[in-house]
CSV table of C-alpha atoms in Angstrom, one decimal:
chain,number,residue,atom,x,y,z
A,527,MET,CA,-82.6,-165.6,46.6
A,528,LEU,CA,-86.3,-164.5,46.7
A,529,PHE,CA,-85.8,-162.8,50.1
A,530,ARG,CA,-82.8,-160.9,48.7
A,531,ILE,CA,-84.8,-159.7,45.7
A,532,LEU,CA,-88.0,-158.5,47.5
A,533,PRO,CA,-86.3,-155.6,49.5
A,534,VAL,CA,-84.8,-154.4,46.2
A,535,VAL,CA,-88.2,-154.4,44.5
A,536,PHE,CA,-89.9,-152.6,47.4
A,537,PHE,CA,-87.0,-150.0,47.4
A,538,PHE,CA,-87.4,-149.6,43.6
A,539,PHE,CA,-91.1,-148.8,43.9
A,540,ALA,CA,-90.6,-146.5,46.8
A,541,VAL,CA,-88.0,-144.5,44.8
A,542,VAL,CA,-90.3,-144.4,41.8
A,543,ASP,CA,-93.2,-142.9,43.9
A,544,ALA,CA,-91.0,-140.5,45.8
A,545,CYS,CA,-91.1,-136.8,44.8
A,546,SER,CA,-88.2,-134.5,45.5
A,547,PRO,CA,-87.7,-133.5,49.1
A,548,SER,CA,-88.4,-129.9,48.3
A,549,ASP,CA,-91.7,-130.7,46.6
A,550,ARG,CA,-92.7,-133.0,49.5
A,551,ALA,CA,-91.9,-130.2,52.0
A,552,ALA,CA,-94.0,-127.7,49.9
A,553,LEU,CA,-96.9,-130.2,49.8
A,554,LEU,CA,-96.8,-130.7,53.6
A,555,ALA,CA,-96.7,-127.0,54.2
A,556,PHE,CA,-99.7,-126.6,51.8
A,557,LYS,CA,-101.5,-129.4,53.8
A,558,ALA,CA,-100.7,-127.8,57.2
A,559,ALA,CA,-102.4,-124.5,56.2
A,560,LEU,CA,-105.7,-126.4,55.5
A,561,LYS,CA,-108.2,-128.2,57.6
A,562,GLU,CA,-110.5,-130.9,56.1
A,563,PRO,CA,-112.4,-132.5,59.0
A,564,TYR,CA,-114.9,-134.9,57.3
A,565,LEU,CA,-113.5,-136.8,54.4
A,566,GLY,CA,-109.9,-137.5,55.3
A,567,ILE,CA,-108.7,-136.1,52.0
A,568,PHE,CA,-105.2,-135.7,53.4
A,569,ASN,CA,-104.9,-139.0,55.2
A,570,SER,CA,-102.9,-140.4,52.3
A,571,TRP,CA,-100.4,-137.5,52.5
A,572,THR,CA,-97.9,-139.4,54.6
A,573,GLY,CA,-94.5,-141.1,53.9
A,574,ASP,CA,-92.3,-140.3,50.9
A,575,SER,CA,-94.5,-141.7,48.1
A,576,CYS,CA,-96.1,-138.4,47.1
A,577,CYS,CA,-96.1,-139.3,43.4
A,578,GLY,CA,-97.8,-142.6,43.9
A,579,GLY,CA,-100.4,-142.5,46.6
A,580,TRP,CA,-101.1,-139.0,47.7
A,581,TYR,CA,-104.7,-138.0,47.0
A,582,GLY,CA,-105.0,-135.4,44.2
A,583,VAL,CA,-101.3,-135.2,43.5
A,584,SER,CA,-99.7,-136.2,40.2
A,585,CYS,CA,-96.0,-136.0,39.1
A,586,ASP,CA,-94.0,-136.0,35.9
A,587,PRO,CA,-92.9,-139.7,35.5
A,588,ASP,CA,-89.5,-138.7,34.3
A,589,THR,CA,-88.5,-136.0,36.7
A,590,LEU,CA,-90.7,-137.0,39.7
A,591,LYS,CA,-91.6,-133.3,40.1
A,592,VAL,CA,-95.1,-132.5,41.2
A,593,THR,CA,-97.1,-131.2,38.2
A,594,ASP,CA,-100.8,-131.4,39.3
A,595,ILE,CA,-102.8,-130.7,42.5
A,596,SER,CA,-106.4,-131.4,41.9
A,597,LEU,CA,-108.7,-131.2,44.9
A,598,ARG,CA,-112.4,-130.7,44.3
A,599,GLY,CA,-114.9,-130.4,47.1
A,600,GLU,CA,-117.7,-131.5,44.8
A,601,SER,CA,-116.9,-134.7,42.9
A,602,GLU,CA,-118.1,-138.2,42.0
A,603,ASP,CA,-115.0,-139.7,43.5
A,604,PRO,CA,-115.8,-142.7,45.7
A,605,ILE,CA,-114.5,-140.9,48.8
A,606,PHE,CA,-117.4,-138.5,48.5
A,607,GLU,CA,-120.0,-141.1,47.7
A,608,LYS,CA,-118.9,-143.2,50.7
A,609,ALA,CA,-119.2,-140.2,53.0
A,610,GLY,CA,-122.5,-139.1,51.4
A,611,ARG,CA,-121.6,-135.4,51.5
A,612,THR,CA,-119.7,-132.7,49.6
A,613,GLY,CA,-116.5,-131.4,50.9
A,614,TYR,CA,-115.8,-128.6,53.4
A,615,MET,CA,-112.4,-127.2,54.1
A,616,THR,CA,-111.1,-124.2,56.0
A,617,GLY,CA,-107.7,-122.5,56.2
A,618,SER,CA,-105.8,-120.8,53.4
A,619,ILE,CA,-103.6,-121.5,50.4
A,620,SER,CA,-100.0,-121.4,51.7
A,621,PRO,CA,-97.4,-119.5,49.6
A,622,GLU,CA,-95.2,-122.5,50.0
A,623,ILE,CA,-97.2,-124.0,47.1
A,624,CYS,CA,-95.1,-121.6,44.9
A,625,LYS,CA,-92.0,-123.8,45.5
A,626,LEU,CA,-93.6,-126.4,43.3
A,627,ASP,CA,-91.8,-125.0,40.3
A,628,SER,CA,-93.1,-127.6,37.8
A,629,LEU,CA,-96.8,-127.2,38.7
A,630,THR,CA,-99.1,-127.0,35.7
A,631,ILE,CA,-102.5,-127.5,37.3
A,632,LEU,CA,-103.7,-126.1,40.7
A,633,ILE,CA,-107.3,-126.9,41.5
A,634,VAL,CA,-108.6,-126.2,45.0
A,635,ALA,CA,-112.3,-125.8,44.2
A,636,ASP,CA,-115.7,-125.9,45.9
A,637,TRP,CA,-114.5,-126.3,49.5
A,638,LYS,CA,-116.7,-123.4,50.6
A,639,GLY,CA,-114.6,-122.4,53.6
A,640,ILE,CA,-111.0,-121.7,52.3
A,641,SER,CA,-110.2,-118.0,53.0
A,642,GLY,CA,-107.1,-115.8,52.8
A,643,GLU,CA,-105.7,-114.4,49.6
A,644,ILE,CA,-104.4,-115.8,46.4
A,645,PRO,CA,-100.6,-116.1,46.9
A,646,LYS,CA,-98.9,-113.4,44.8
A,647,CYS,CA,-96.0,-115.8,44.2
A,648,LEU,CA,-98.3,-118.0,42.0
A,649,THR,CA,-97.5,-115.6,39.2
A,650,LYS,CA,-93.9,-117.0,39.2
A,651,LEU,CA,-95.1,-120.6,38.3
A,652,SER,CA,-94.2,-120.3,34.6
A,653,HIS,CA,-95.6,-123.7,33.7
A,654,LEU,CA,-99.1,-123.2,35.2
A,655,ARG,CA,-101.9,-123.9,32.8
A,656,VAL,CA,-104.9,-124.2,35.1
A,657,LEU,CA,-105.7,-122.1,38.2
A,658,ASP,CA,-109.1,-123.1,39.6
A,659,LEU,CA,-110.1,-121.8,43.0
A,660,VAL,CA,-113.8,-121.5,42.5
A,661,GLY,CA,-116.3,-121.8,45.3
A,662,ASN,CA,-114.4,-120.7,48.4
A,663,LYS,CA,-114.1,-117.6,50.6
A,664,ILE,CA,-110.9,-116.3,49.1
A,665,SER,CA,-110.5,-112.5,49.4
A,666,GLY,CA,-108.0,-109.8,48.4
A,667,GLU,CA,-107.1,-108.9,44.9
A,668,ILE,CA,-106.1,-110.8,41.8
A,669,PRO,CA,-102.3,-110.6,41.7
A,670,LYS,CA,-101.1,-107.7,39.7
A,671,ASP,CA,-98.6,-109.8,37.8
A,672,ILE,CA,-101.2,-112.4,36.7
A,673,GLY,CA,-100.1,-111.6,33.1
A,674,ASN,CA,-96.8,-113.4,33.7
A,675,LEU,CA,-98.6,-116.7,33.5
A,676,ASN,CA,-98.3,-116.9,29.7
A,677,LYS,CA,-99.2,-120.6,29.5
A,678,LEU,CA,-102.4,-120.2,31.5
A,679,THR,CA,-105.5,-121.5,29.7
A,680,VAL,CA,-108.1,-121.6,32.6
A,681,LEU,CA,-108.5,-119.0,35.3
A,682,ASN,CA,-111.5,-119.7,37.5
A,683,ILE,CA,-111.9,-117.8,40.7
A,684,ALA,CA,-115.6,-117.4,40.7
A,685,ASP,CA,-117.8,-117.6,43.8
A,686,ASN,CA,-115.3,-116.1,46.2
A,687,ALA,CA,-114.9,-112.6,47.8
A,688,ILE,CA,-112.2,-111.2,45.5
A,689,SER,CA,-112.1,-107.4,45.4
A,690,GLY,CA,-110.1,-104.7,43.5
A,691,ALA,CA,-109.9,-104.2,39.8
A,692,ILE,CA,-109.1,-106.7,37.0
A,693,PRO,CA,-105.3,-106.3,36.6
A,694,ALA,CA,-104.2,-104.6,33.3
A,695,SER,CA,-101.6,-107.4,32.8
A,696,ILE,CA,-104.3,-110.0,32.3
A,697,VAL,CA,-104.5,-109.1,28.6
A,698,ASN,CA,-100.9,-110.6,28.3
A,699,ILE,CA,-102.1,-114.1,28.9
A,700,GLY,CA,-102.4,-114.9,25.2
A,701,SER,CA,-103.2,-118.6,25.8
A,702,LEU,CA,-106.2,-117.9,28.1
A,703,LYS,CA,-109.3,-119.7,26.9
A,704,HIS,CA,-111.6,-119.7,29.9
A,705,LEU,CA,-112.0,-116.8,32.3
A,706,ASP,CA,-114.5,-117.0,35.2
A,707,LEU,CA,-114.6,-114.1,37.7
A,708,ARG,CA,-118.3,-114.3,38.5
A,709,ASN,CA,-119.9,-113.6,41.9
A,710,ASN,CA,-117.1,-111.6,43.5
A,711,GLN,CA,-116.7,-108.0,44.6
A,712,ILE,CA,-114.5,-106.9,41.7
A,713,THR,CA,-114.6,-103.2,40.9
A,714,GLY,CA,-113.2,-100.8,38.3
A,715,GLU,CA,-113.4,-101.1,34.6
A,716,ILE,CA,-112.7,-103.9,32.1
A,717,PRO,CA,-109.2,-103.2,30.6
A,718,SER,CA,-109.7,-101.3,27.3
A,719,ASP,CA,-107.5,-103.7,25.4
A,720,PHE,CA,-109.3,-106.8,26.7
A,721,GLY,CA,-109.7,-107.8,23.1
A,722,LYS,CA,-106.1,-108.8,23.1
A,723,LEU,CA,-107.2,-112.1,24.6
A,724,GLY,CA,-107.6,-113.6,21.2
A,725,MET,CA,-107.9,-117.3,22.3
A,726,LEU,CA,-110.6,-116.6,24.9
A,727,SER,CA,-113.8,-118.5,24.4
A,728,ARG,CA,-115.6,-117.8,27.6
A,729,ALA,CA,-115.5,-114.4,29.5
A,730,LEU,CA,-117.7,-114.7,32.6
A,731,LEU,CA,-117.6,-111.5,34.7
A,732,GLY,CA,-121.2,-111.3,36.0
A,733,ARG,CA,-122.3,-110.5,39.5
A,734,ASN,CA,-119.5,-108.0,40.4
A,735,GLN,CA,-119.3,-104.3,40.8
A,736,ILE,CA,-117.6,-103.5,37.5
A,737,THR,CA,-118.2,-100.1,36.0
A,738,GLY,CA,-117.4,-98.2,32.8
A,739,ALA,CA,-118.2,-99.1,29.3
A,740,ILE,CA,-117.9,-102.4,27.3
A,741,PRO,CA,-114.5,-102.0,25.6
A,742,SER,CA,-114.9,-101.8,21.8
A,743,SER,CA,-111.9,-104.2,21.5
A,744,VAL,CA,-114.2,-107.0,22.7
A,745,THR,CA,-115.7,-107.1,19.2
A,746,LYS,CA,-112.3,-108.3,17.8
A,747,MET,CA,-112.4,-111.5,19.9
A,748,TYR,CA,-113.2,-113.9,17.2
A,749,ARG,CA,-113.1,-117.0,19.3
A,750,LEU,CA,-115.4,-115.7,22.1
A,751,ALA,CA,-118.6,-117.7,22.4
A,752,ASP,CA,-119.9,-116.8,25.8
A,753,LEU,CA,-119.8,-113.2,27.3
A,754,ASP,CA,-121.4,-112.6,30.7
A,755,LEU,CA,-121.2,-109.1,32.1
A,756,SER,CA,-124.6,-109.3,33.9
A,757,MET,CA,-125.4,-107.7,37.3
A,758,ASN,CA,-122.7,-105.1,37.3
A,759,GLY,CA,-122.7,-101.3,37.0
A,760,ILE,CA,-121.6,-101.1,33.4
A,761,SER,CA,-122.8,-98.1,31.5
A,762,GLY,CA,-122.4,-96.6,28.0
A,763,ILE,CA,-123.6,-98.2,24.8
A,764,ILE,CA,-123.4,-101.7,23.4
A,765,PRO,CA,-120.6,-101.7,20.8
A,766,GLU,CA,-122.1,-101.5,17.3
A,767,ASN,CA,-120.1,-104.5,15.9
A,768,ILE,CA,-120.6,-106.9,18.8
A,769,GLY,CA,-123.2,-108.9,16.7
A,770,ASN,CA,-120.5,-109.5,14.0
A,771,MET,CA,-118.5,-111.7,16.3
A,772,PRO,CA,-118.5,-115.0,14.4
A,773,VAL,CA,-118.9,-117.6,17.2
A,774,LEU,CA,-120.8,-115.6,19.9
A,775,SER,CA,-123.6,-117.7,21.1
A,776,THR,CA,-124.5,-116.3,24.5
A,777,LEU,CA,-124.5,-112.7,25.6
A,778,ASN,CA,-125.7,-111.7,29.0
A,779,LEU,CA,-125.7,-107.9,29.7
A,780,ASP,CA,-128.7,-107.8,32.0
A,781,SER,CA,-129.0,-105.7,35.2
A,782,ASN,CA,-126.6,-102.9,34.3
A,783,ARG,CA,-126.9,-99.2,33.3
A,784,ILE,CA,-126.4,-99.7,29.5
A,785,SER,CA,-128.1,-97.1,27.4
A,786,GLY,CA,-128.5,-96.3,23.7
A,787,GLN,CA,-130.1,-98.6,21.1
A,788,ILE,CA,-129.8,-102.3,20.4
A,789,PRO,CA,-127.3,-102.8,17.5
A,790,PRO,CA,-129.1,-104.5,14.6
A,791,THR,CA,-126.3,-107.0,14.2
A,792,LEU,CA,-127.2,-108.5,17.6
A,793,ILE,CA,-130.7,-109.4,16.3
A,794,SER,CA,-129.6,-110.6,12.9
A,795,ASN,CA,-126.8,-112.8,14.1
A,796,GLY,CA,-128.1,-116.3,13.4
A,797,GLY,CA,-125.6,-117.9,15.8
A,798,LEU,CA,-126.7,-116.1,18.9
A,799,GLY,CA,-128.8,-118.4,20.9
A,800,ILE,CA,-129.1,-116.6,24.3
A,801,LEU,CA,-129.5,-112.8,24.4
A,802,ASN,CA,-130.3,-111.1,27.7
A,803,LEU,CA,-130.4,-107.3,27.7
A,804,SER,CA,-133.0,-106.9,30.4
A,805,ARG,CA,-133.0,-104.4,33.2
A,806,ASN,CA,-131.0,-101.6,31.5
A,807,ALA,CA,-131.8,-98.2,30.0
A,808,LEU,CA,-132.0,-99.2,26.3
A,809,GLU,CA,-134.3,-97.1,24.1
A,810,GLY,CA,-135.4,-96.8,20.5
A,811,HIS,CA,-137.1,-99.6,18.5
A,812,ILE,CA,-136.3,-103.3,18.5
A,813,PRO,CA,-134.5,-103.7,15.2
A,814,ASP,CA,-136.7,-105.3,12.5
A,815,VAL,CA,-134.0,-107.7,11.2
A,816,PHE,CA,-135.0,-111.1,12.4
A,817,CYS,CA,-134.5,-113.8,9.8
A,818,THR,CA,-135.0,-117.5,9.1
A,819,ASP,CA,-131.6,-118.1,10.7
A,820,SER,CA,-132.6,-116.5,14.0
A,821,TYR,CA,-132.6,-119.2,16.6
A,822,PHE,CA,-133.1,-117.8,20.1
A,823,MET,CA,-133.4,-120.2,23.0
A,824,ALA,CA,-133.9,-117.1,25.2
A,825,LEU,CA,-134.4,-113.5,24.2
A,826,ASP,CA,-135.0,-111.1,27.1
A,827,LEU,CA,-135.4,-107.4,26.4
A,828,SER,CA,-137.6,-106.7,29.4
A,829,PHE,CA,-137.3,-103.7,31.8
A,830,ASN,CA,-135.9,-101.2,29.3
A,831,ALA,CA,-137.3,-98.1,27.6
A,832,LEU,CA,-137.9,-99.6,24.2
A,833,LYS,CA,-140.8,-98.2,22.1
A,834,GLY,CA,-142.6,-98.8,18.8
A,835,PRO,CA,-144.1,-102.1,17.6
A,836,ILE,CA,-142.9,-105.6,18.0
A,837,PRO,CA,-141.1,-106.3,14.7
A,838,ASN,CA,-143.1,-108.4,12.2
A,839,SER,CA,-139.9,-110.1,11.2
A,840,LEU,CA,-139.8,-111.9,14.5
A,841,SER,CA,-142.4,-114.2,13.0
A,842,SER,CA,-139.9,-115.4,10.5
A,843,ALA,CA,-137.4,-116.6,13.1
A,844,LYS,CA,-136.6,-120.3,13.0
A,845,TYR,CA,-137.1,-120.7,16.7
A,846,VAL,CA,-137.8,-118.5,19.8
A,847,GLY,CA,-138.1,-120.4,23.1
A,848,HIS,CA,-138.3,-117.9,25.9
A,849,LEU,CA,-139.3,-114.3,24.9
A,850,ASP,CA,-139.7,-111.4,27.4
A,851,LEU,CA,-140.6,-107.9,26.1
A,852,SER,CA,-142.4,-106.8,29.3
A,853,HIS,CA,-141.9,-103.5,31.1
A,854,ASN,CA,-141.1,-101.3,28.1
A,855,HIS,CA,-143.0,-98.7,26.1
A,856,LEU,CA,-144.0,-101.0,23.2
A,857,CYS,CA,-147.2,-100.3,21.3
A,858,GLY,CA,-149.3,-101.9,18.6
A,859,SER,CA,-150.7,-105.4,17.9
A,860,ILE,CA,-148.8,-108.5,18.8
A,861,PRO,CA,-148.0,-110.5,15.6
A,862,ILE,CA,-149.8,-113.8,15.1
A,863,GLY,CA,-148.4,-117.2,14.5
A,864,SER,CA,-145.1,-118.7,15.7
A,865,PRO,CA,-143.5,-117.9,18.1
A,866,PHE,CA,-146.3,-115.8,19.6
A,867,ASP,CA,-148.8,-118.6,19.8
A,868,HIS,CA,-147.0,-120.4,22.6
A,869,LEU,CA,-146.2,-117.3,24.7
A,870,GLU,CA,-148.0,-116.2,27.9
A,871,ALA,CA,-149.2,-112.7,28.7
A,872,SER,CA,-146.3,-112.2,31.1
A,873,SER,CA,-144.0,-111.9,28.0
A,874,PHE,CA,-145.8,-108.6,27.0
A,875,THR,CA,-147.2,-107.0,30.2
A,876,ASN,CA,-146.5,-103.5,31.4
A,877,ASN,CA,-146.1,-101.9,28.0
A,878,ASP,CA,-147.8,-98.7,26.8
A,879,CYS,CA,-150.4,-100.0,24.3
A,880,LEU,CA,-149.7,-103.6,23.2
A,881,CYS,CA,-152.8,-105.6,22.3
A,882,GLY,CA,-153.8,-108.9,20.7
A,883,ASN,CA,-153.4,-112.5,21.9
A,884,PRO,CA,-152.4,-113.3,24.7
A,885,LEU,CA,-153.3,-109.7,25.8
A,886,ARG,CA,-156.6,-107.9,25.3
A,887,THR,CA,-158.2,-107.7,21.9
A,888,CYS,CA,-157.1,-104.8,19.8
């Protein structure tokens, strides 16, 4: 009797772990387009049990359709600890992946050598919630129809070689919470209606070749906490109401061509902890609106054309960690007391006529 039952049990578990033949074929085509020579990531991708033992693959337990592919080249997984190295993979992402019509998560991140383009057909995966391809050599443009992915919450394609403009349709992804396009070759302007992304909490677009002005619609993004537009070719002025954004805590606009004056609301916003406006063409005075709620872990206004005195109200700030006002046209005596008593001369050098500790005596 026992020998009769065992084959039935083994057959049952094999069926439970088996994904559909079409999903299995799509996974094998995806695998065939990639080469991972060191860790044996794909060694488990054999047989029919793609829902039970294939590394990085997960399925819906009811439908046995593939829902997740999670392959990270930098991980604390034992397979990496045993090898004593991070991952390296070459090849490209096969369009066959688009046949996984129940896919919700696609992570192929930090493999350093994966090239080719983002398959345009990915925009037809209507259930996709996470698309993370960071840290590869992927080129080409962001698919024009990316806005069709109306359930997407994370889009991370940073640290690649993506070119072209940000598609206008991206503003249609109303569920998007995390957008990271940093360190690519993206050109063109930020869509004027970028502010339609009302759920977005992080917009990281630094280290590209983006031009044009900061869209005024950005100031309507009430959930945005982190905005990084640094190291681009952005021009124009800083939107006047940007400091009124209720949860904005980090604003990096450094190394652009931004002109005009610093909006007072940026300085008086007690929730803003990191403000970097360095290496632009800002002019006028530093707004004298610091208050007891001001808490800056980093405040960098260096390499601009700011003039006038250092605001006395800066002494009333609750905390200022790193402060850099160097390479401007500031003049007058450096206020005494906190936070100035812990700062070095490099925070104030190369101005027109600043004096006082830690510079020369007035």
